[in-house]
Amino acid sequence: MGREKVAEEALNLLRSRLCDPSFVFKPLSNSPDSNYSKLKFIISSSVTEACNNSILLLGPRGSGKIAVLELVLKDLLEEYPDMISVIRLSGLLHSDDNCAFKEIARQLCVEHHLLFSKMASFDDNSQFMIAMLRECGLAHKTVVFVLDEFDLFAQGKQRVLYSLLDAMQSVTSQAVVIGVSCRLVCSLLNYKITTECEAVLSWDSDEFNENKLEVLTIDVICRLCFLDADQLLEKRVRSRFSHRKLLFLPPSKGDLQRLLEHILSLPIDSTLPHDYAVEFNAKLQNLSINVSVLIVFMFRSLSNLLLIDHDTRFRAVSYMDLGSGLLSLENFITALSTMERQPKLECIKEYKSIHDAFQTSDYYARNVCFRAFEHLLQRELICFTDNRGHNQSVEFRPVKLLISSHELHQGLKSYRSCPVSCSWKTCYCVHPSMTISSAKGFFFYPYG
Amino acid sequence: MALPSAAADPLNQSTPETTENNLQPFFVLHKASSSKSEKISNGTGRTRRRIDLPPASPKKTDKSEDEKTRERDEHRYHHLRKEAFELVCSKIDSIIKDVLRDVNTSVFNEINRWVCESFNAIKSFRTPGFTEATRSFPIVADATCKKVFTGLVLTRNMEFVDDLLTFEDLGLFLRSHGCHVAKLSSLDFSAKNGIGGCLRGLLRQCLMETVDAADISILASWYREQENHNTPVVVIIEDLERCCGSVLSDFILMLSEWVVKIPVIVLMGVATTLDAPRNLLPSNVLQHLCPSKFTLGSPAERMDAVVEAVLVKECSGFSVSHKVAVFLRNYFVNQDGTLTSFIRALKIACAQHFSMEPLSFILGGLLVEEKQKGEKSGLLPEEILTYTSQLPSYARNQMAELNGKSFVHGFSELKRLHKCWSTAVLCLHEVGKCNKIRLLDLLCEVLDPDLYIARASNNHVALEKDSGVPMAGVHGIRRKYSTSQKGGFICQIVRKVRDLPTVTLKQLLKNWKKISLNFLEINEKVKDLQSMLGFEDGQFKPNVDDISKRHSSWNPLNSEKVSKAISEKAAAFLDWLVREYLRPIECIPLHEIVCFKNVEKLQLALIGDPRRRIQVDLLEFHKILKCSCCSQSGNVLLPSMHDTSIMYTLAQEHGDLINLHDWFQSFKTVVLRPCTKRKHKSKQSPLPKKRKDMHESADKSEASIQLVLGLSTLTIPLSPPCPTSVLLEDP
Amino acid sequence: MGKEESPQVTRRTTRSSSSSTAANNAVEATKACDSHPLTINDLVFGQEPISLDDVLSGFPGRRVQILELVRLLGPANSPMLPLFIYGGASTGKTSIILQIFRHLNRPFVYSSCRMCYSPRILFESILNQLFLHRKNITNGYSSIKRCERPSDFVNFLREALTSVINNLNDNSGTSKTKRAVARTDGNMIYLIFDNLELVRVWDKSSTILPFLFNLHDVLKMPELCLIFVSNSSPDTYYSNMGYMEPIPVHFPDYTEDDLRQLFMRSQTNQKLYSSFLDVVLRPFCRITRRVDELSTAFAALFEKYCEPLGDLEVVPNEQIKRRLFSQLQPHIAASMNEVFKVSSQPSPEGESNKEIKQKGSKRKSGSCEEIDELDFHMSASAKYLLISAFLASRNPATLDASLFDSMGGFDGRKRKRKPSQKSLDHKEAAEQELLMKGPGTFPLERLLAIFQCIASVGEGTIDEEEQGNEGSGVKSGDGGLMSDVLLQLSSLCNANFIIKGGSCPLEGSTRYRSTVSEDMILKTIKTVMWKLLVTWPSTEKILWRKSAKKKIFNAIRRKQEDEVRAEQHYRLRIKRNYNNIEDQMGKIACLQPQHDGGIRPKKKKEGNNGRRHFSELQGRWAR
C-alpha cells in the first residue's frame, strides 16, 4: 500500500545516508575548532601561499578521517576550481613503490587529460611525476597526495615517501602530502575487541566507570599518536616531514546523540509525504535519548564504539518494520542483541557437544576422536603450537588452546553443561599445550 | 675384475687382442644400458649402480699371435652372438610384457566397470546445463552429490617401480574405453607447487595445452565444450603415500565441489595398506571420498608368472643354473622385491652369458630354427666342434667321436630333456599352487643338480658320470637329500597330492593333461589316471555330479578308499615324473651353451659396491688408460701419472685424515719432478732444466691448479669423511 | 556445506515447463552446448526465482538467519555495508545465501577462495564474471585481464563495475516497462567471497585479507556490496591493521531437532524414516552435528535399516520398529566409530573366485610368509629396517647396548620374573610419558647399527627356508642386505613409515622417526618374530606396551591354541611362550636336521656378533 512504499523509500534514504561516511560526519565538521576546519585551513593555506605541506591524520577506524578529508577536498575544489588536483594512494595497494609511482602517474594523467602508458618504467614514472610537480608548481596548481594507510607506506624502505617528499623539496612545487593512519590505535582496538567478553561481563554500568574508561582510552590514543609516526619514519623521511598531526577521537555521547538525530531524521522537505516525516522524526526524538544511552550502556569498549554503534543503527534501520514504517525502540534493542556476539562461546558449545561424546563413552574409536579433534582445529579453538612438523603424524603434535579458561567457563555456563565436562575441561585449560593423544588420555580418564 | 670362467675359457686363451674384443664389453654394456634406459623411462632410477660396472669386461689378457682368419672368425662369431643376443633379449622382453598384461587384465576390466557405474551414478544425481556448469558458484545440491568416487588400487608392493608401468597400461586401457584420462604423480602434489601444481598438470593433460593460471573452472568449460561430454574424467594418482597430504586434500575438496559439473573419478595407487589415505587425509576430506578398493596381483604372483614364462617354459633357449636361480630368488626376496630389478638381473645374466659364452650364438640359431626348420644357421662345423670338445660337460661324458651329427643330436637331446623338465616342473607347480608354493622356490629346488644326483643315486641310476659334480660331494648330498625328502618342496607337493580332495584332484588332472599335451608318455599316464577317476575328456560335468551322486549314495569309506587309491596313484605318478624327467639343465651335456652359471659376475654386476671399484681403478689406473709410461713402474709415484690417482695414493699414504697443506706439498714434490719427466706428462712448454727454479712459482700455481682439479674429481669417489675434513682444514 | 536441496528438487521438474529465459538458456545449452555470449542476466542465479517461503521451508532451523539476511540485504537499490556470514562447516551458509539471491533475483558474483587458490586467480575470476567473459577454446582458456596486484585489480574492478552498473541501470529502466522473470532486480551488484578462512592459508604475505576487508572503503561505490562467508568467527581475522568491521551474521550449529527436520525433509516414507531417526539420531549427535558427516553415515545405515522390509512404503507399527531396531543395533556402534569406510568392489563370480584364489595363493612360504597378514609386499631387508626403526624410535638409545646382546636379554628375562611394584608403576609412568611425546627421533647410524644386529639374526630365518644352499645364496643375501639398505630406507620414507625429522642442532645429520603404527609393526614382526623373541627376550619387554604385548600373545595363542591357556598369568605366559617358540623352532629344526638343537648356540653366536656388530658399527657409522 502507499504506506509501505513510503516506508521503503525512507528506508532506502536512511540506508544510503548510513552508507556514505561523508554524510555521517557533516555535522561534526561545522564547529570552528573541529578537525575539519583545521585541515581545511592547512590545505587552503598551501594553496594560497603556494607552499609545500605535509600533515598526518591519526585516529581510530571509523572516526571519520577520510570522510572529513573528503569533505574538505570537496569544498576546496569548489572554492578553487582547477587549482587543485588530488592523487589518492592507499597503503594497501601501493605500498610497493613501483606500482605507487605507476598509480601516481596514472592519476596525474587522468587529472591532466594526458594519456598514460602502462609500459612506462619505474624511472619514467618518477621522472614524469617530478616533471608534473614542477609544472604544477609553475602553474600554481596544488597537488594533494592522500596517502591512506600511511603506516603501510612507512613499512620497509619507505622509498615512496622519501622520493615523494624529496621531490617536493627539490623542485619548486606546491604539494600537500596528507597521511592517514590508524596505526597502533587499531592494535588497541583489537585488544579491546578480544577482551570484549570480559568487558561485558565484568563491568557494571555506572557512568563514572564509563567516563573513567573514556578518559583512559582517549589519552592512550593521544600518547600512541604522539609516538606513532615519528617512530615509524626513517630519519631521512622524518627530516622532510612536518610533524603536524590531526587527532581524530571517537565522538562523545553528545556527539553520538547529535549524529543519531542527524542521520536518522527524515528531511521534511522531500519526496516523502510531510506528515509521515514529521511523525517519524517526532518518534525519533523521544527515542534517541535512551537509544544512545542504551548503546553506550551495552558497549563498554569505547574505542570501537562508533563502529558498532554505526552497525547498530544500520541494523536497526534495516529492522524497521515496513508495516508501521516507524523506528521503534524494539528495533534498536533487537539490533543490539544481535550485535553482541560471542563467537568463541558459540564455538565452545560445539566443542563441548563433541567432548560430551568423549567422556561419556570411553570406547569411541580413535579416528572419531581425531575427527572431533579436527573439528576443533577448524573452529580454531586449538591450534598446533608449531606449523613446521606437518610431516609428523597429527597424533603427536602439541596443540595449544586458543581460548581463555574464562571464555570456556562462560561458554559452558551459557550452555547447559554437565559438571564433569567442566571439571576436565578446566584441567584441559590448565595444561594448555598437550598432544592430542594425551588429551585422549584425559578423555578416557575416569571423571574428575 | 678377473674372470675365472672367462680365463678358463679355451676361446679366450686363443683370442688375439683386437679392437672388437675391446669394444665388446662396451657393446654389451651399451646393450644392457639401453634396456636400462627404457626402464628409466618407466621411472626407475634403480639401475644407476650398474653404470660404473661393465657387466662383462673380459680383460682378455693373453699373449697371442694374430692370424687374419681367426680374427675374421672372431668378428663373425661376435656378430652372430650380437644378433643372437638381440633376438633372445627382445623375445624375453616381449614375453614378459605379455605376461604382465595378462596378469592385470582382469583387474583392469573390473576397474573399467566400476568407472562406468560411478559415472552413471554421478549423472543420475544431476546433469547441469552448460551455463549452469560453467558458473562459478556451486550447484546447491545434496551432500551425497559431493562425493568423489575414488578407486583405491592396492599395488601390494612397497616399491612402486613395477606399478608405474601398470598405471601406464591402466591409463591406456581406460582411454581406449573412452574416458578422459589424466595421470598425476606425487611430483604434482608436492608442497612446493601447492594445489596449483596438480591443477596445472591436470589441465595440461586434459586440454593438451598449458594455461598460465591453472583454474578448475577452465576444466569445467573444457569439459562442457567437448562434443561428447558424457564420458568420465579419470584422474590417476600413481602413488598416494608420496603425495603431500595438504595439497591432496585441497585437491579433493575442490573436486568434490565440482564433481557434479565435471564427473571426475579418481584412481589412487596405494602401495601399503588402506590406512594410508586415512593417515594422509583429514576426516573432512575423507568423508568426501566414496572409496572402493581394487587389488592388483601381488609381486610374488607376477613373479611366478614371469618365471614360468621365461625360465620354466622353453621360450628362448636361454636358461640359468641352480646357483644363479638361488641368487635371483634371494635378490628378489631380500632386495627391493620388485619385478623390475628381477628382470634387470635376468637381462644382465643374459647379456653376460652372450658376452662370455662363445657358442651362445647357437641360441639365436635355435630361435631362428624354430621359425624355419633349416640347416644350423650356417655355423662352421669344425670350429664349433673344437669348442664343443672343450666344453666340460661334453668332455666328461665320452660321447662318440666328434662330428657335426652327434653334436646336433646331442643338442636336440638337450632341448628335449629340457622340455621334459619344464613339463614336470609345471605339473609339480600345479599341485604346489594349492599348497601356496611359489614357483620361484620350487625352481630353486628343481634346478639343484646335487638333489638330482642324490635322487638318482637313490634310484641306483648311475648318472654320476655325466653329472657335473664329483662323487666326493655325495656325502654332503646325502644330508641334503634327506632334507629334501622331508623339508623340500617336491616332497611337500607329493605329500600334498596324497590328501587332495577328489574334486580338486579332477581339476588338477585336467590341468596336467593340458600341460603335458605334447608329451605322449606323460599324457598317457595322466589319461589313465583320469579314466581311473572315471571320466573322459568329453563329459566332465556329468561325471562331476555323478561322482558326487556316488559320494552321496555310496557309503563314505568306500568312496574314501577310492579317492585314497587315486591320490596314491597320483602321488606315484608325481614320483615317477620327478624320477624320470626332473633332470636339471646342469646335468645335461652341452648345457653350457644355453645355461648361464657364473653367479659371481652377476652378483658383482648387480650389488657390487661402486666405491671400492672406483678406488681400485684409481690405484691401478694404468690398466684403464693403457699408457706405456707408468704401467711398468709398480707403485712408485710418477709425475706422469694421472693427477687424481696421484692424489688418491698420497691420501692413502697419509691415512684417514690429511692436512691439505701437507697434501699439496707432497703432491707438488711428485708433480714437479725434474722436468724431463714432466715433458711426458704436460705437453705445454717443455722448460729447460736450468731455468726451472725461476719458474718455480709458475709450477707452483700450475700444481695448485692441478691439485684443485684433482680434488674436484676426487671428492666424488672417496668416502665423505676424508675429503670434507680435508677441505675444512684449508690453511 | 550446501546440502538443503529439496525446493529445487521439486522445482526442477517444473522448470522445464516454465518458460524462464535462463532456464531455457540452460536447457538449450545442454542440447547444443555452444557457448552463447554471456549477458547481464547470467549474473543472477539463473533459475527462476523462488518465493521466500520456499527458502524458509528449504532450510528448517534457519528461519532467523534467513530473515535477518533478507532484512540486511534490504529492498532493491538500497546500499549496504559489508556482510560477514560465519558459522561452522556445513551449517548451510553458502546454500542459504545462494538461495536468497535466487529469491531476490539480483546480480551477484560468487568466488570461492577454495577454488581461487591464489590472489591472481581470485581477481581474474571476479573480473571474468564482471566482464561477462567466458574462458573457452577460442580464447585459449585465458582470462580477460591479467592482473596479479591488488592495485591493478582495483582499477579493473572499478572499470568493470561501472560498466556493469550502467548496464544494470538501463536494464532496470527497460524492465520498468516489461518485467521478464529472469531480469535482474535492482542495480546493486554483490560480490560473495566464500571460504574466506582459506585466504589466510594461501595468502602468505598477509595483504589480501585486509585488502578485501577494506575493499568497500577503497572504491567508494554505493552500488557495490561485499558478502564474506567464512568458517571461522570474525575475531580470528584481526590482523595488525584494523578495518571497518563488517556486519556479522552467525549461523549456529543445528540443534538435534533441527537435524531431525532436516533429515525428514526429503524423505518419501516419512513414518519409516522418523522411526529410523528415533533410533540413530541421538547417539550420533553425541559425536558430531555436521550434517554432511551425519548424512553419509545415515545413508548407509538406513539401507541396513530397510533391508528386512519388502516395500519401503510400509508404515511401520511398533513391533516392526522393534524388529528393525533389534537388527540395526549392532551396526550403529560400528558406523559411529568408523570415519572412512572402504567398500570392496563386488565383482562377478568369475573374478571373485579368482580373487579368492589370489588371496589363497598370497600365503606363501619363504620369508614373506605372512603376506596375508601384512597384505603388501615388503622385502626382507625393508622389514628388518622397519623393525629396527620402530625399536630405535620407541626405545631410549641407552637401552640399545643391553637390548642387543643376548646376555642382557637373559637377565632381563630373569628380572621380569620378580618385578617390584614400584618398578612396575615407574614403568607405567614411563610408558605414559612415551605415549605423550610419541616416537622419538634417531640418527641414521643408530638405525643402521640396530638394523645390522637384527638382520644378522634374520639372515638365519631366511636361509632356513631355502633348502640346501648356505653357500652362495646366503652370502649374496646379506651382502645384498647391506648394499641396498639406503635405498630401502628411502623407499620406507616414501611410504611414510619413516619420516625425516628435522636435523638435530648438535650434529648436522638428519634424524629419522618412525611413524608406523603398533599393529602394523606387529604384523611385520610376526614374519620374523620367532627369531627375534628367542634371541632377545628382552626385546618385546621393552618393545611393546602391555596392550601390544597382549596382542602379540594372542597372535601366538592363535598359533598354538592347545598350548597357551587364555587364563594363564602374564609372566607364566611369557615363559610358556618361550617354550612354544622353541618347540616351534624345534619343529622347524626337525624338519631340517642340520639345524637340530642349533638354536641355543646359534643364539649365543648371533647375540655375540650382534653385540660386536653394535659396538663396531656405532664406530663405523659415526662420522
Tab-separated table of C-alpha atoms in Angstrom, chain C residues 34 39 58 67 88 94 135 142 175 187 242 272 294 326 337 350 391 419 434 471 473 495 515 538 563 576:
chain	number	residue	atom	x	y	z
C	34	ASP	CA	27.798	-23.896	-27.838
C	39	THR	CA	24.525	-11.333	-20.931
C	58	GLY	CA	14.019	-25.410	2.402
C	67	LEU	CA	15.052	-13.348	7.713
C	88	GLY	CA	30.620	-23.966	11.499
C	94	THR	CA	26.669	-20.972	1.150
C	135	LYS	CA	37.109	-18.941	-20.970
C	142	SER	CA	42.781	-17.267	-20.884
C	175	SER	CA	12.410	-3.622	-17.051
C	187	ASN	CA	21.109	-2.100	-9.775
C	242	GLY	CA	42.032	-2.983	11.579
C	272	LEU	CA	9.657	-45.067	8.461
C	294	LEU	CA	25.653	-37.449	9.579
C	326	SER	CA	16.973	-55.053	17.080
C	337	ASN	CA	33.259	-45.499	15.173
C	350	GLY	CA	34.406	-65.460	-12.222
C	391	LEU	CA	62.816	-50.031	18.073
C	419	PRO	CA	59.423	-57.165	39.269
C	434	LEU	CA	56.381	-42.086	25.966
C	471	GLY	CA	76.860	-71.180	0.203
C	473	GLY	CA	72.732	-67.845	-1.582
C	495	ALA	CA	55.883	-44.925	2.163
C	515	THR	CA	55.546	-43.286	12.481
C	538	SER	CA	64.082	-58.502	26.417
C	563	GLU	CA	49.393	-74.975	24.482
C	576	ARG	CA	55.266	-70.587	28.143
